[in-house]
PDB file of C-alpha atoms in Angstrom:
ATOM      1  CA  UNK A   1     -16.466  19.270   4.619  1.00 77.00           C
ATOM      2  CA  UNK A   2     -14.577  15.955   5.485  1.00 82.00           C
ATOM      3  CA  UNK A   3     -16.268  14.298   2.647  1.00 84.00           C
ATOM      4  CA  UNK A   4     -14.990  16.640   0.407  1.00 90.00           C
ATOM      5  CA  UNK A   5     -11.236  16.490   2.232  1.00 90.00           C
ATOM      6  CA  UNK A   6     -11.080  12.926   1.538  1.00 93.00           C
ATOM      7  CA  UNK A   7     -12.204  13.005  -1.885  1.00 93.00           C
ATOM      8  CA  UNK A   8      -9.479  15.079  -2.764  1.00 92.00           C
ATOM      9  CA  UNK A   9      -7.478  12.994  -1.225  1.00 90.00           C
ATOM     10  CA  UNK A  10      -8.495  10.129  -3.327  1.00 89.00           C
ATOM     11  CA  UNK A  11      -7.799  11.989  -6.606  1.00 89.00           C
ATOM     12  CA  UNK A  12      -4.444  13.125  -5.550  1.00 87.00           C
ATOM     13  CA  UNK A  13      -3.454   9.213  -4.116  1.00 82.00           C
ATOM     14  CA  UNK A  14      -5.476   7.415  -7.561  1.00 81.00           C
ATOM     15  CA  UNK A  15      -3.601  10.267  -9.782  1.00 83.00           C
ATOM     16  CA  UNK A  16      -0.028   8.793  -7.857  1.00 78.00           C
ATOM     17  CA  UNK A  17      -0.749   5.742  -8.167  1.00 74.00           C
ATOM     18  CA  UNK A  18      -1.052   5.563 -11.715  1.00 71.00           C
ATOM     19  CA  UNK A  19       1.467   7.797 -12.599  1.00 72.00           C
ATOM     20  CA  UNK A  20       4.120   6.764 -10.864  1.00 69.00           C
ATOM     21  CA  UNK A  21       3.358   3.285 -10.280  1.00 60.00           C
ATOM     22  CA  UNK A  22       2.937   2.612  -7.194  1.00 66.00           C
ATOM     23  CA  UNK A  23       0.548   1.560  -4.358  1.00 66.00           C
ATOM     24  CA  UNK A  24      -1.653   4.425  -2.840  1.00 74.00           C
ATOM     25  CA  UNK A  25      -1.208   3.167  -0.129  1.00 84.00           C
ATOM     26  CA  UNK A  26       2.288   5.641  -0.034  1.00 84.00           C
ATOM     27  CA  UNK A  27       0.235   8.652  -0.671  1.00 85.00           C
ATOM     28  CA  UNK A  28      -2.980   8.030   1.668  1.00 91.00           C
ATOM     29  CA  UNK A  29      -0.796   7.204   4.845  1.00 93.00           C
ATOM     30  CA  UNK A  30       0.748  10.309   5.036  1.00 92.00           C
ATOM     31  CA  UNK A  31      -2.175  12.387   4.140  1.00 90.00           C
ATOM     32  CA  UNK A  32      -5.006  10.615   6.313  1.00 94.00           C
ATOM     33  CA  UNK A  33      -2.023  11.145   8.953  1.00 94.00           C
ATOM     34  CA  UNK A  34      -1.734  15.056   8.281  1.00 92.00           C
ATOM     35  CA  UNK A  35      -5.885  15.608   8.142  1.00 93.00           C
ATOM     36  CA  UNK A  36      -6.535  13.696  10.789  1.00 94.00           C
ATOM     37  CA  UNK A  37      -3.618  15.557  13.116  1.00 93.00           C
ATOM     38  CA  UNK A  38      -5.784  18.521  11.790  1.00 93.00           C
ATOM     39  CA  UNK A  39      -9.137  16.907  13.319  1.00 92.00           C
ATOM     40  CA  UNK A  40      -7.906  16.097  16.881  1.00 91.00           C
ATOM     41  CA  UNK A  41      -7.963  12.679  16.913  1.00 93.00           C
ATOM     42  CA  UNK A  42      -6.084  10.932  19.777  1.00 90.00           C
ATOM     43  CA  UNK A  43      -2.419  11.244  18.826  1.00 89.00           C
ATOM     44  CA  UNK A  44      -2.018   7.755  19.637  1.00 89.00           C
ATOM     45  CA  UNK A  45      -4.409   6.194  17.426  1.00 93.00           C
ATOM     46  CA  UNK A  46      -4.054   8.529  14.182  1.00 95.00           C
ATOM     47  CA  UNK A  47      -1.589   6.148  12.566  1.00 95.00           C
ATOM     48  CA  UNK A  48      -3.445   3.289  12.917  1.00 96.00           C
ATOM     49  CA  UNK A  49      -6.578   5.035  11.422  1.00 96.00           C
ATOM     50  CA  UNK A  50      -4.546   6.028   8.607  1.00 95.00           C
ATOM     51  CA  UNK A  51      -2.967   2.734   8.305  1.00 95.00           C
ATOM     52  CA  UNK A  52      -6.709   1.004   8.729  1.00 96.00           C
ATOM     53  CA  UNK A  53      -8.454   3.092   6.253  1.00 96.00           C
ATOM     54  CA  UNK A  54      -5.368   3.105   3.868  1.00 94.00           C
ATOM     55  CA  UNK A  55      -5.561  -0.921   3.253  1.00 95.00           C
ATOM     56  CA  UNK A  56      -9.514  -0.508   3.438  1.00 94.00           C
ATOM     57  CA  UNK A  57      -9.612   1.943   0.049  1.00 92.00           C
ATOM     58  CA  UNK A  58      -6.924  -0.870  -1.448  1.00 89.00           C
ATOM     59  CA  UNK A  59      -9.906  -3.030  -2.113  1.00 89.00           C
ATOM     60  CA  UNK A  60     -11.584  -0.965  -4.299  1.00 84.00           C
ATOM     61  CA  UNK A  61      -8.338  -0.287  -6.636  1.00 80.00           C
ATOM     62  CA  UNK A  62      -6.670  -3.448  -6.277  1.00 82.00           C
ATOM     63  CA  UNK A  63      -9.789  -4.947  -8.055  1.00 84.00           C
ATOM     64  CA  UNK A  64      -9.806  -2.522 -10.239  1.00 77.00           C
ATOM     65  CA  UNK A  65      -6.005  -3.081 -10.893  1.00 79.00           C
ATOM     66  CA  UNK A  66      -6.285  -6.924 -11.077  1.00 84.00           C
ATOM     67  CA  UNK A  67      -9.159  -6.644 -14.202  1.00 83.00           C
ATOM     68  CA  UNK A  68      -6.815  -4.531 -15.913  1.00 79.00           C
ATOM     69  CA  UNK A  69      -3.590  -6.767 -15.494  1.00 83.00           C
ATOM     70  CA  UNK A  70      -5.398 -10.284 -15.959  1.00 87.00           C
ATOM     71  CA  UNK A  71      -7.012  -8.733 -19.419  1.00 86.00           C
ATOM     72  CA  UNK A  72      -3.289  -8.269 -20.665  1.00 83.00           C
ATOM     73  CA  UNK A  73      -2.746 -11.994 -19.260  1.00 87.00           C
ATOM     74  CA  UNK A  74      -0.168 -10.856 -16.682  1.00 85.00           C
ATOM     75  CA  UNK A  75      -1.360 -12.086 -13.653  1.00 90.00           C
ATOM     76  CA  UNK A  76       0.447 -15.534 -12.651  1.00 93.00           C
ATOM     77  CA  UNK A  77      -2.232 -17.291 -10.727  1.00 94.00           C
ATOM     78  CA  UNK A  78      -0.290 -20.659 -10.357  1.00 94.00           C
ATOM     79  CA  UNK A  79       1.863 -18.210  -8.075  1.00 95.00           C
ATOM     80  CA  UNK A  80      -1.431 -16.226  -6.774  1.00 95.00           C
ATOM     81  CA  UNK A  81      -2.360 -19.327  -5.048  1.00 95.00           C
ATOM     82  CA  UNK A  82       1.087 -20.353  -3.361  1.00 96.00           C
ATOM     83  CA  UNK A  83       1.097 -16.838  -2.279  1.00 96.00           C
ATOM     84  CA  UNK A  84      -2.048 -15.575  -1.226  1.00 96.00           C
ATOM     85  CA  UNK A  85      -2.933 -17.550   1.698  1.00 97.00           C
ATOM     86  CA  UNK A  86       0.069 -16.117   3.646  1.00 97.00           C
ATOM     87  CA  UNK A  87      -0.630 -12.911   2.856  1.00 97.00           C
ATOM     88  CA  UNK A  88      -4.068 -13.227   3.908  1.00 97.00           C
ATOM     89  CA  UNK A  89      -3.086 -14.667   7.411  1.00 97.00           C
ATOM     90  CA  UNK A  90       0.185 -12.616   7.599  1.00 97.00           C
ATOM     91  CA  UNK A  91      -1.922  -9.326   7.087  1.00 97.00           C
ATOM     92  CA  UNK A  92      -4.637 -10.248   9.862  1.00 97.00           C
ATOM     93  CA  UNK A  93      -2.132 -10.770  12.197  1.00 97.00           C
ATOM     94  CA  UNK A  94       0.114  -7.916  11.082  1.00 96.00           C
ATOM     95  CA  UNK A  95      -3.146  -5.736  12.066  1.00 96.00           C
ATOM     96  CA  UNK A  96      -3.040  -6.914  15.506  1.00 95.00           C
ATOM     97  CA  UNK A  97       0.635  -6.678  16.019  1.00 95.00           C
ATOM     98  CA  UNK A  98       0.292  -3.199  14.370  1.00 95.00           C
ATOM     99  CA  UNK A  99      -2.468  -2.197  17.359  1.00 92.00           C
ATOM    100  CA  UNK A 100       0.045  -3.197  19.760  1.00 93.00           C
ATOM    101  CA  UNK A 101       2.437  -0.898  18.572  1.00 94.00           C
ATOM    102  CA  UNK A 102       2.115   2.602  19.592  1.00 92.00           C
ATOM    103  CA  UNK A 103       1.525   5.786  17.537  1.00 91.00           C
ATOM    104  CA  UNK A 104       4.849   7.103  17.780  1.00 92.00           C
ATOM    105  CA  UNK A 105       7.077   4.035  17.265  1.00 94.00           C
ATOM    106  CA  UNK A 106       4.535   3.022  13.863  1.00 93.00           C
ATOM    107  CA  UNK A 107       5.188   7.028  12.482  1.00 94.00           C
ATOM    108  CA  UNK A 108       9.421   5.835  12.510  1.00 95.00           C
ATOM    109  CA  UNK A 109       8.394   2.617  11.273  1.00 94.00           C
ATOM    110  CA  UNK A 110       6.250   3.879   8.090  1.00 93.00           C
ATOM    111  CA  UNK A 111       9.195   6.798   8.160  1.00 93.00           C
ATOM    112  CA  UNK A 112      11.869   4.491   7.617  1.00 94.00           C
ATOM    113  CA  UNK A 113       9.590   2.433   5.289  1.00 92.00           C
ATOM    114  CA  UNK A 114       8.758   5.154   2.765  1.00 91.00           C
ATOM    115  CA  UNK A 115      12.623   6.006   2.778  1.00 93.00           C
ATOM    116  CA  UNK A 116      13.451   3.070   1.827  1.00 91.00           C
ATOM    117  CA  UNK A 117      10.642   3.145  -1.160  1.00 85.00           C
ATOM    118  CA  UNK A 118      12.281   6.504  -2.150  1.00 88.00           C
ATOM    119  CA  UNK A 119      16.020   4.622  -2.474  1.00 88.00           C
ATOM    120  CA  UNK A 120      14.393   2.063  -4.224  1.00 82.00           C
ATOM    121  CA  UNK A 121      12.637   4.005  -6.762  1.00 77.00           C
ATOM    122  CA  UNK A 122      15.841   6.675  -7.692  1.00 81.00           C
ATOM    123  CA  UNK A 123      18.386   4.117  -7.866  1.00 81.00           C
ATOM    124  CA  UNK A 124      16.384   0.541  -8.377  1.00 66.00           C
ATOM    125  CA  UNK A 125      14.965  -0.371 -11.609  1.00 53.00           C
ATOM    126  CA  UNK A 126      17.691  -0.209 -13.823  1.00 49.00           C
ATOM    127  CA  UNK A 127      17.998  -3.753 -13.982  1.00 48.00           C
ATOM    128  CA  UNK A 128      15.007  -5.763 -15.019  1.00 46.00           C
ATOM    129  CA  UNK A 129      14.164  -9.328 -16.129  1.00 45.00           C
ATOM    130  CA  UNK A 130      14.021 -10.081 -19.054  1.00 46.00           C
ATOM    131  CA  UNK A 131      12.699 -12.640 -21.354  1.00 47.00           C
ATOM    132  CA  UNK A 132       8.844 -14.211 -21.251  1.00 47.00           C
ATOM    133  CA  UNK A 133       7.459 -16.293 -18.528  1.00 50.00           C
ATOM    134  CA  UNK A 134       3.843 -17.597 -19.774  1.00 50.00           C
ATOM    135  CA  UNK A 135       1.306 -17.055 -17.149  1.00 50.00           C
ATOM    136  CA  UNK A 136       0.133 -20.835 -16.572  1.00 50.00           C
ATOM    137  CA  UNK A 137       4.195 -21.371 -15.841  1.00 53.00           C
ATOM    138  CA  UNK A 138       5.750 -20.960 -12.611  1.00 54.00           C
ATOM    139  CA  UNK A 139       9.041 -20.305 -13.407  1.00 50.00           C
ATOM    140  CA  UNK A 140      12.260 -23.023 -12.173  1.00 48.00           C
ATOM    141  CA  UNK A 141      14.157 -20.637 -10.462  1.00 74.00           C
ATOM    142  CA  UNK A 142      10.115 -19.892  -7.798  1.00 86.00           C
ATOM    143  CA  UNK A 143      10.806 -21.507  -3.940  1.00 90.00           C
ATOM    144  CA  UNK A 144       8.894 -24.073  -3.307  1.00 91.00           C
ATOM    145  CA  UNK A 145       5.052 -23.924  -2.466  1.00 93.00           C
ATOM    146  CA  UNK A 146       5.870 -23.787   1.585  1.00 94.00           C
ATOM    147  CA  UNK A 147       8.387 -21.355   1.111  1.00 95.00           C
ATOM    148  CA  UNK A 148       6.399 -19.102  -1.283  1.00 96.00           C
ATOM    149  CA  UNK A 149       3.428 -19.154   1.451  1.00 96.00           C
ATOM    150  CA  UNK A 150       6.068 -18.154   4.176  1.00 97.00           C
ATOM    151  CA  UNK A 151       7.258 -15.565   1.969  1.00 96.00           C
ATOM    152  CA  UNK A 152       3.209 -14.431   1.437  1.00 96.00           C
ATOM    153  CA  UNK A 153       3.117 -14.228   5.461  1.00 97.00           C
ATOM    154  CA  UNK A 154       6.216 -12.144   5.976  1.00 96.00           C
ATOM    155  CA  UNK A 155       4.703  -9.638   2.920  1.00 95.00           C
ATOM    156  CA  UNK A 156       1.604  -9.629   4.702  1.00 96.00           C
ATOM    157  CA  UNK A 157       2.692  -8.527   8.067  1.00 96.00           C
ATOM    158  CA  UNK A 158       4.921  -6.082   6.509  1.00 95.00           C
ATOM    159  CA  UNK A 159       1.769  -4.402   4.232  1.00 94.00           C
ATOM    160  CA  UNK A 160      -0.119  -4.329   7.511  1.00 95.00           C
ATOM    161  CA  UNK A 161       2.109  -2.633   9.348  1.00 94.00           C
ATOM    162  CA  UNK A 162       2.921  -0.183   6.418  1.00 92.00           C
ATOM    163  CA  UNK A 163      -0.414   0.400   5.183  1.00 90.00           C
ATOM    164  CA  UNK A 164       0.110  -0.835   1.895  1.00 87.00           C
ATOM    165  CA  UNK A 165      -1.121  -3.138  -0.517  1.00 83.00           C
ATOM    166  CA  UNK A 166       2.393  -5.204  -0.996  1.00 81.00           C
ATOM    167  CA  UNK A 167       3.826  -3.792  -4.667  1.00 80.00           C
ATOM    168  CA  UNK A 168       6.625  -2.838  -2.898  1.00 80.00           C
ATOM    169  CA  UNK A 169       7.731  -5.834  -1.480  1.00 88.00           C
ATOM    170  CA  UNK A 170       5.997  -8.160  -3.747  1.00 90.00           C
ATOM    171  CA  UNK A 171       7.461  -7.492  -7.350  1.00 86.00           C
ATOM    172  CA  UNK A 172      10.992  -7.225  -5.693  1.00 85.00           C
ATOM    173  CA  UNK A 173      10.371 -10.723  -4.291  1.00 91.00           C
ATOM    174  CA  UNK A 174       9.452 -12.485  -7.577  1.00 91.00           C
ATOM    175  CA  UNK A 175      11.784 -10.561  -9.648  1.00 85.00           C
ATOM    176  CA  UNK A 176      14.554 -11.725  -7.825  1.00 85.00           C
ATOM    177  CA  UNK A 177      13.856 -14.861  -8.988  1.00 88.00           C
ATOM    178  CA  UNK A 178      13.378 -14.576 -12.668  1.00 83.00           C
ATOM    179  CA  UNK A 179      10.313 -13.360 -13.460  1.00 86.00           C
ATOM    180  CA  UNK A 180       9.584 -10.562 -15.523  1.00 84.00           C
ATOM    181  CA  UNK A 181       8.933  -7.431 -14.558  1.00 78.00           C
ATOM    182  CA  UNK A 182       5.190  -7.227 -16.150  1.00 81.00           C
ATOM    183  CA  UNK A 183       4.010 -10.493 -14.671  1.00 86.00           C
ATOM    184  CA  UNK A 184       5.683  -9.242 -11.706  1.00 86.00           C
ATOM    185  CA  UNK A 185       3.732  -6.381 -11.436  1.00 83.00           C
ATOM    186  CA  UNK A 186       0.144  -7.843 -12.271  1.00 86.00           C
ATOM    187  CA  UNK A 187       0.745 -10.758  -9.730  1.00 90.00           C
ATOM    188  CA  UNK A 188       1.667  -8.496  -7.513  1.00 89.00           C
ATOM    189  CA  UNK A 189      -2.206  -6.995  -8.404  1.00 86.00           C
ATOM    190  CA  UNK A 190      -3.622  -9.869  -7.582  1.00 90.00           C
ATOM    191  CA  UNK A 191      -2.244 -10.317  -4.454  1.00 93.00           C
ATOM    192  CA  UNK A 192      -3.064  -6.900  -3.129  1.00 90.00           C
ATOM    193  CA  UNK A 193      -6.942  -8.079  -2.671  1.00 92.00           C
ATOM    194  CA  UNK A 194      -6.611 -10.868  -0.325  1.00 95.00           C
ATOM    195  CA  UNK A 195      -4.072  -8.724   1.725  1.00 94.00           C
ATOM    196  CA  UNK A 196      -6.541  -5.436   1.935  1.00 93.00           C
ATOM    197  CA  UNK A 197      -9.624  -7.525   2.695  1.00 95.00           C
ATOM    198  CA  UNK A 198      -7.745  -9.327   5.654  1.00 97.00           C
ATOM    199  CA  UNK A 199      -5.667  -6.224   6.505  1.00 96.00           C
ATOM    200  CA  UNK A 200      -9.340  -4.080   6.686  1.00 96.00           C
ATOM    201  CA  UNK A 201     -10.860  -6.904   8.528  1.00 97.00           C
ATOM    202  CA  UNK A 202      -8.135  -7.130  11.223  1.00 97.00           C
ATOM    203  CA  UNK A 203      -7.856  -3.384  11.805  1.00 97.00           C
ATOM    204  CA  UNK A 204     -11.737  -2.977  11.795  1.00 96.00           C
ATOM    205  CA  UNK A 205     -11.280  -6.088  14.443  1.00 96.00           C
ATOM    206  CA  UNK A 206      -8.585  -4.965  16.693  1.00 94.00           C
ATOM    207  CA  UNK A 207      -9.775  -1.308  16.754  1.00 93.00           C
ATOM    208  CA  UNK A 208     -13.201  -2.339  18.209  1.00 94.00           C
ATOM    209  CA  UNK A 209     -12.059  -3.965  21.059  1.00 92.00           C
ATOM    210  CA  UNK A 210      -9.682  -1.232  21.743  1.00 88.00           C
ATOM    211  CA  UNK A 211     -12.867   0.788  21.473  1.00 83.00           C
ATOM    212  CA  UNK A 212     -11.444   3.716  20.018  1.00 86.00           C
ATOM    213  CA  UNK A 213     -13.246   7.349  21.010  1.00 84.00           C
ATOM    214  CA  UNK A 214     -13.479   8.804  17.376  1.00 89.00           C
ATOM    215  CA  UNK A 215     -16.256   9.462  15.570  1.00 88.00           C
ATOM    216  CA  UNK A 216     -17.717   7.670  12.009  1.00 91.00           C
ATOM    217  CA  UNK A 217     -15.459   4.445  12.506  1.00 95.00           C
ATOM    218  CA  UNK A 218     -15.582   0.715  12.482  1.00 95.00           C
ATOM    219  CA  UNK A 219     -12.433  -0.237  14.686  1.00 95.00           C
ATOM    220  CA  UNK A 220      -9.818   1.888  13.013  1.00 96.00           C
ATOM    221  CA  UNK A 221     -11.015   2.237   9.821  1.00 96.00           C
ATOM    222  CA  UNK A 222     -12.605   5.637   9.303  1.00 96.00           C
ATOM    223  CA  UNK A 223     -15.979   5.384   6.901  1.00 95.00           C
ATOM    224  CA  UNK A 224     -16.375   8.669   5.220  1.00 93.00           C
ATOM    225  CA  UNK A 225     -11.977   8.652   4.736  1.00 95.00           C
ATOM    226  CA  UNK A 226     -12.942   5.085   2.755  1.00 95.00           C
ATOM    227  CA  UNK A 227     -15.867   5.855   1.031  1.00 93.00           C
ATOM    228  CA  UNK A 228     -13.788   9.401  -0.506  1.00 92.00           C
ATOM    229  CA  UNK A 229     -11.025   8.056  -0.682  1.00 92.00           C
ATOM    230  CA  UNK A 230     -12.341   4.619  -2.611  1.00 89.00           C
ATOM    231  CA  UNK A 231     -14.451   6.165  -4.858  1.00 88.00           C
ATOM    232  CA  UNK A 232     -12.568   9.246  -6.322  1.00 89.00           C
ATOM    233  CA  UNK A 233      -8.577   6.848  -6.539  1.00 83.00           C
ATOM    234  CA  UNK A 234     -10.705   3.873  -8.739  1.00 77.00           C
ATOM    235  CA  UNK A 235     -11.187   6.887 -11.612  1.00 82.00           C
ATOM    236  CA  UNK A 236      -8.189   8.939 -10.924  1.00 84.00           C
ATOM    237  CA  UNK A 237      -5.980   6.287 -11.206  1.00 77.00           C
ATOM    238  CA  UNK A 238      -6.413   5.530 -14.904  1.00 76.00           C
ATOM    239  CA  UNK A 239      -6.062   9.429 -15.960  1.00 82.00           C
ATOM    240  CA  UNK A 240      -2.511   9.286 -13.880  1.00 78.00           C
ATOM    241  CA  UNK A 241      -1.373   6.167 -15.963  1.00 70.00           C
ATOM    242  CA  UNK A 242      -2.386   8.116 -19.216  1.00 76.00           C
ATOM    243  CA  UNK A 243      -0.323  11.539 -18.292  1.00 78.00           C
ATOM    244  CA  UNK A 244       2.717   8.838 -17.451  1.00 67.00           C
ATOM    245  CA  UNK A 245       2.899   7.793 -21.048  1.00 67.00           C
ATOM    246  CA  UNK A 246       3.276  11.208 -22.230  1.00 78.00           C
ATOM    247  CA  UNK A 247       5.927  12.579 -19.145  1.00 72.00           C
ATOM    248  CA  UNK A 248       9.363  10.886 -18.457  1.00 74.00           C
ATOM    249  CA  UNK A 249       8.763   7.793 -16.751  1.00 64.00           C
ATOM    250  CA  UNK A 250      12.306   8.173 -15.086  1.00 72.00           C
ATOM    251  CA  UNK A 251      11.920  11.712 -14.435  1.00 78.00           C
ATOM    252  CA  UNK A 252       8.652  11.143 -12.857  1.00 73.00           C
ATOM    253  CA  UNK A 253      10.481   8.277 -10.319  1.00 73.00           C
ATOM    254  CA  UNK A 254      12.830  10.387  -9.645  1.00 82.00           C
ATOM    255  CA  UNK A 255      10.590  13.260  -8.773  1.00 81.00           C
ATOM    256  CA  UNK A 256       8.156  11.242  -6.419  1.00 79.00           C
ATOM    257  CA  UNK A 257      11.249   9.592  -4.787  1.00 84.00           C
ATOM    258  CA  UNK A 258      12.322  13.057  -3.241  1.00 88.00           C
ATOM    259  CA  UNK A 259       8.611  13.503  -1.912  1.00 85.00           C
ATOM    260  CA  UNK A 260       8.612  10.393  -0.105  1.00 86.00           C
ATOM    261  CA  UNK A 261      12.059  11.508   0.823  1.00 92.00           C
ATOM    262  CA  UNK A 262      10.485  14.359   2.691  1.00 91.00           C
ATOM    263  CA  UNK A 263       7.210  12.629   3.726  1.00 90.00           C
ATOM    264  CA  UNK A 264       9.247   9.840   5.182  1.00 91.00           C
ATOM    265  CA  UNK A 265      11.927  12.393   7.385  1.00 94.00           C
ATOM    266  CA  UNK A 266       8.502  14.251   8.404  1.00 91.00           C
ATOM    267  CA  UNK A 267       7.377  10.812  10.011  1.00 92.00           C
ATOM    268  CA  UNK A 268      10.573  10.295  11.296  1.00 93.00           C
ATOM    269  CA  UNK A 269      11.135  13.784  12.732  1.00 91.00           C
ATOM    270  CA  UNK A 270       7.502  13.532  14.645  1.00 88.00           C
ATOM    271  CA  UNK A 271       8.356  10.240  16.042  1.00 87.00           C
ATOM    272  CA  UNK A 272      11.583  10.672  17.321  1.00 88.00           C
ATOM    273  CA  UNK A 273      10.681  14.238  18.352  1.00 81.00           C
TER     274      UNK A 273
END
């Protein structure tokens, strides 16, 4: 019965994912955070399950996400590289910071978080970069390699803490700077691998030696959520970017914005409550 729960869950986060363009990472949270409320689990280490499995299933879809982009030659690895590294290190230690937090305190973090995606999505995005940016060319206006790796560790922490696989903090990052919004978005693919793998890895880490009483877990990553989860959002995900090129792109924003509205007060309200 689990199985199943998280399999529909994986539909339902791949199917958001692609059609609204975003990271599933917004969807699973929430839900892993409402199913296992439902199972019992220790109130205090629910959000870092969800948080731990939710970077776990990124792996599977960010690969699948990265083939896609680097086919259409939008991934700017030059950039990848500077990047990467602190994300990788930032997300580790984001793991452990985020197992020092407690339950409560991460549900108004991720609260305020997904708020913040909702603003962004119903009034961002009406100005975009424009132009072409080659993908072998890092573009004048980039930081320098040091301060491109600092920015890496700051997104990594963040996508750690959040549960996320760093689209949201990513793209606005290099699109401040000039680059356009495609090659935004596929870097922004790319470096969702390195920070799931090290995000996983840290919250499998930091969960063991807090030796967590739940049951089918590795730390606080939860194995039958990941394996659902994982293997229904790599399929669903392409049928959700199909159905987005026939709806209102804008409409559909808008639409998802007032959900994560809600989702985020919900997190709020049980925090603060």
């Amino acid at each position: 019965m689990e199985l199943i729960i998280f399999l529909i869950i994986g539909a339902l986060a791949g199917f958001a994912a692609g059609l609204f363009g975003v990271g599933g990472g917004t969807i699973i949270v929430p839900l892993l955070f409402i199913v296992f409320t439902q199972m019992n689990y220790d109130p205090d280490t629910i959000m870092h399950l969800a948080l731990g499995t939710s970077l776990a299933t990124i792996i599977v879809t960010s690969i699948s996400s990265l083939m896609a982009h680097n086919k259409k030659g939008s991934v700017m690895w030059p950039v990848f590289k500077n990047l990467a590294p602190g994300m990788a290190i930032g997300c580790f230690a984001g793991a452990g910071i985020a197992g020092m937090i407690s339950g409560i305190h991460l549900q108004v973090i991720v609260g305020v978080f997904l708020l913040w995606v909702a603003y962004k999505m119903f009034f961002g995005g009406k100005k975009q970069a424009t132009g072409s940016i080659d993908a072998s060319h890092i573009p004048v206006a980039l930081p320098s390699k040091p301060k491109q790796l600092a920015a890496g560790g700051v997104i990594g922490i963040a996508s750690a803490i959040f549960g996320i696989g760093g689209g949201s903090l990513t793209v606005p990052y290099l699109t401040r700077y000039g680059v356009v919004m495609q090659k935004a978005v596929g870097t922004s693919a790319a470096c969702g691998l390195p920070i799931a793998i090290a995000g996983a890895l840290g919250f499998m880490l930091f969960g063991m030696q807090q030796k967590i009483d739940v049951p089918n877990t590795i730390g606080f990553v939860h194995i039958y959520a990941f394996l659902g989860i994982a293997s229904m959002s790599f399929f669903t995900a392409k049928l959700g970017a199909k159905v987005a090129h026939i709806l209102s792109p804008a409409m559909l924003k808008k639409c998802f914005a007032v959900l994560l509205t809600l989702i985020g007060c919900y997190f709020l309200y049980k925090g603060l409550r």
